[in-house]
Amino acid sequence: MSTGDGRGTAGPPDITGAPDGPGARGRPRATAATDPPAPALLPAAADPAALPASPAAPDIPEVLDAPDAPDIPHVPGAEKDLVARAVAGDAAALEEVVRLLQDPLYRLALRMSWRPADAEDALQEILVRVLTRLATWRAEARLLTWAYRIGVNHLLNLRRRTPQEAAELSLEQFRENLADGLAAEDHAGPEAALLAEEVRLTCSQAVLQCLERGERVAFVLGQVFDLPSDQAAWILDVTPAAYRKRLERARQRVRAFMRSTCGLVDPQAFCRCARRVEAAVASGRVDPRRPALATHPVSPGGRDVAEAAAQLHRLHDAAAVLNAHPDYAAPPTRAAAVLTLLRSGRFPLLE
């Protein structure tokens, strides 16, 4: 299985290979609760190169409070103290908040926006939103759950599209695309195993992009991040029943696609990652010298590619294929850019 950008194609794009397209499908989508209002972090004179702007999001109604807080464990006192110190202007505490949130938020952005470069941009923007609203956190949910709520809202409303979204590529069209150009034998060239892993990782990313954004985020929260339904529903500002219905719809679509397509899930299915390598490399969508995901840095103590693959081979189901990714680490330059602006002294840290 594999992915690609689909640019310059007349029909459904061949999306085999490394993700390289920027996210929102042109059809109706569900939206999460918008972020509570907060003072702007950046002054008008802030260096625009330090924090690249994204396309403006469409106007959506603003919801200041979730109707019901999720049924979650007690928020630790240490977390409340950390946020209180950060809001009071403790630079070390603020850096610790960023360290706690940056990798999970990056992984959320990567699953929603597909391409690492776009996920990096989204992470930087989400961190700014989180930090400028930190004083509004009332411990109604764990800090990361609350940050996911802000991040999901931002990602659902991005105007930037992935190639699959731009083409409105369905899972059925993607399946046909994968069958075209499948090699008769497994790739046996240099770094064959590594490149097959790259194809697997990018392909499972592409499967998610074929879901409408509301279904995609429900699947990511429930199946990839394994959040309880009440927490995921709170993040999306929907009822738990509505969330479960959306998640089940996404599960059914992904399960049917994977069972009929992916040899990792069903040995009778036609697609094999190692047989898509040559097409992906030939098209330039997988760079054999710089695989985008198979060599991506991981969080300290997190799963690497080998550990994720071992989990996949133990489970052999559709959810496992999409979940068996390394614990990708956020590029430190993006969080550093935000912290540099906060340390600049050109404006109040937090108000």
JSON list of N, CA, C and O in Angstrom, two decimals, residues 72 75 80 136-143:
[
{"chain": "A", "resi": 72, "resn": "ILE", "atom": "N", "xyz": [-13.45, 12.39, 33.57]},
{"chain": "A", "resi": 72, "resn": "ILE", "atom": "CA", "xyz": [-12.03, 12.10, 33.53]},
{"chain": "A", "resi": 72, "resn": "ILE", "atom": "C", "xyz": [-11.48, 11.99, 34.94]},
{"chain": "A", "resi": 72, "resn": "ILE", "atom": "O", "xyz": [-12.10, 12.46, 35.89]},
{"chain": "A", "resi": 75, "resn": "VAL", "atom": "N", "xyz": [-7.76, 16.10, 37.85]},
{"chain": "A", "resi": 75, "resn": "VAL", "atom": "CA", "xyz": [-6.60, 16.80, 37.29]},
{"chain": "A", "resi": 75, "resn": "VAL", "atom": "C", "xyz": [-5.55, 16.94, 38.40]},
{"chain": "A", "resi": 75, "resn": "VAL", "atom": "O", "xyz": [-5.84, 17.47, 39.46]},
{"chain": "A", "resi": 80, "resn": "LYS", "atom": "N", "xyz": [-2.03, 21.75, 37.71]},
{"chain": "A", "resi": 80, "resn": "LYS", "atom": "CA", "xyz": [-2.62, 23.05, 38.00]},
{"chain": "A", "resi": 80, "resn": "LYS", "atom": "C", "xyz": [-1.54, 24.05, 38.42]},
{"chain": "A", "resi": 80, "resn": "LYS", "atom": "O", "xyz": [-1.55, 25.21, 38.00]},
{"chain": "A", "resi": 136, "resn": "THR", "atom": "N", "xyz": [-7.26, 30.74, 30.51]},
{"chain": "A", "resi": 136, "resn": "THR", "atom": "CA", "xyz": [-8.68, 30.36, 30.50]},
{"chain": "A", "resi": 136, "resn": "THR", "atom": "C", "xyz": [-8.89, 28.89, 30.88]},
{"chain": "A", "resi": 136, "resn": "THR", "atom": "O", "xyz": [-10.03, 28.46, 31.00]},
{"chain": "A", "resi": 137, "resn": "TRP", "atom": "N", "xyz": [-7.80, 28.13, 31.01]},
{"chain": "A", "resi": 137, "resn": "TRP", "atom": "CA", "xyz": [-7.93, 26.73, 31.40]},
{"chain": "A", "resi": 137, "resn": "TRP", "atom": "C", "xyz": [-8.42, 26.65, 32.84]},
{"chain": "A", "resi": 137, "resn": "TRP", "atom": "O", "xyz": [-7.81, 27.20, 33.75]},
{"chain": "A", "resi": 138, "resn": "ARG", "atom": "N", "xyz": [-9.54, 25.97, 33.05]},
{"chain": "A", "resi": 138, "resn": "ARG", "atom": "CA", "xyz": [-10.16, 25.90, 34.37]},
{"chain": "A", "resi": 138, "resn": "ARG", "atom": "C", "xyz": [-10.09, 24.50, 34.96]},
{"chain": "A", "resi": 138, "resn": "ARG", "atom": "O", "xyz": [-10.85, 24.16, 35.86]},
{"chain": "A", "resi": 139, "resn": "ALA", "atom": "N", "xyz": [-9.21, 23.66, 34.43]},
{"chain": "A", "resi": 139, "resn": "ALA", "atom": "CA", "xyz": [-9.03, 22.28, 34.92]},
{"chain": "A", "resi": 139, "resn": "ALA", "atom": "C", "xyz": [-10.31, 21.47, 34.78]},
{"chain": "A", "resi": 139, "resn": "ALA", "atom": "O", "xyz": [-10.53, 20.54, 35.54]},
{"chain": "A", "resi": 140, "resn": "GLU", "atom": "N", "xyz": [-11.16, 21.83, 33.82]},
{"chain": "A", "resi": 140, "resn": "GLU", "atom": "CA", "xyz": [-12.35, 21.01, 33.55]},
{"chain": "A", "resi": 140, "resn": "GLU", "atom": "C", "xyz": [-11.97, 19.73, 32.83]},
{"chain": "A", "resi": 140, "resn": "GLU", "atom": "O", "xyz": [-12.77, 18.80, 32.71]},
{"chain": "A", "resi": 141, "resn": "ALA", "atom": "N", "xyz": [-10.74, 19.66, 32.33]},
{"chain": "A", "resi": 141, "resn": "ALA", "atom": "CA", "xyz": [-10.18, 18.48, 31.69]},
{"chain": "A", "resi": 141, "resn": "ALA", "atom": "C", "xyz": [-8.68, 18.55, 31.87]},
{"chain": "A", "resi": 141, "resn": "ALA", "atom": "O", "xyz": [-8.13, 19.60, 32.21]},
{"chain": "A", "resi": 142, "resn": "ARG", "atom": "N", "xyz": [-8.01, 17.43, 31.67]},
{"chain": "A", "resi": 142, "resn": "ARG", "atom": "CA", "xyz": [-6.56, 17.45, 31.71]},
{"chain": "A", "resi": 142, "resn": "ARG", "atom": "C", "xyz": [-6.03, 18.46, 30.69]},
{"chain": "A", "resi": 142, "resn": "ARG", "atom": "O", "xyz": [-6.66, 18.73, 29.67]},
{"chain": "A", "resi": 143, "resn": "LEU", "atom": "N", "xyz": [-4.86, 18.99, 30.96]},
{"chain": "A", "resi": 143, "resn": "LEU", "atom": "CA", "xyz": [-4.31, 20.04, 30.09]},
{"chain": "A", "resi": 143, "resn": "LEU", "atom": "C", "xyz": [-4.19, 19.56, 28.66]},
{"chain": "A", "resi": 143, "resn": "LEU", "atom": "O", "xyz": [-4.52, 20.29, 27.71]}
]
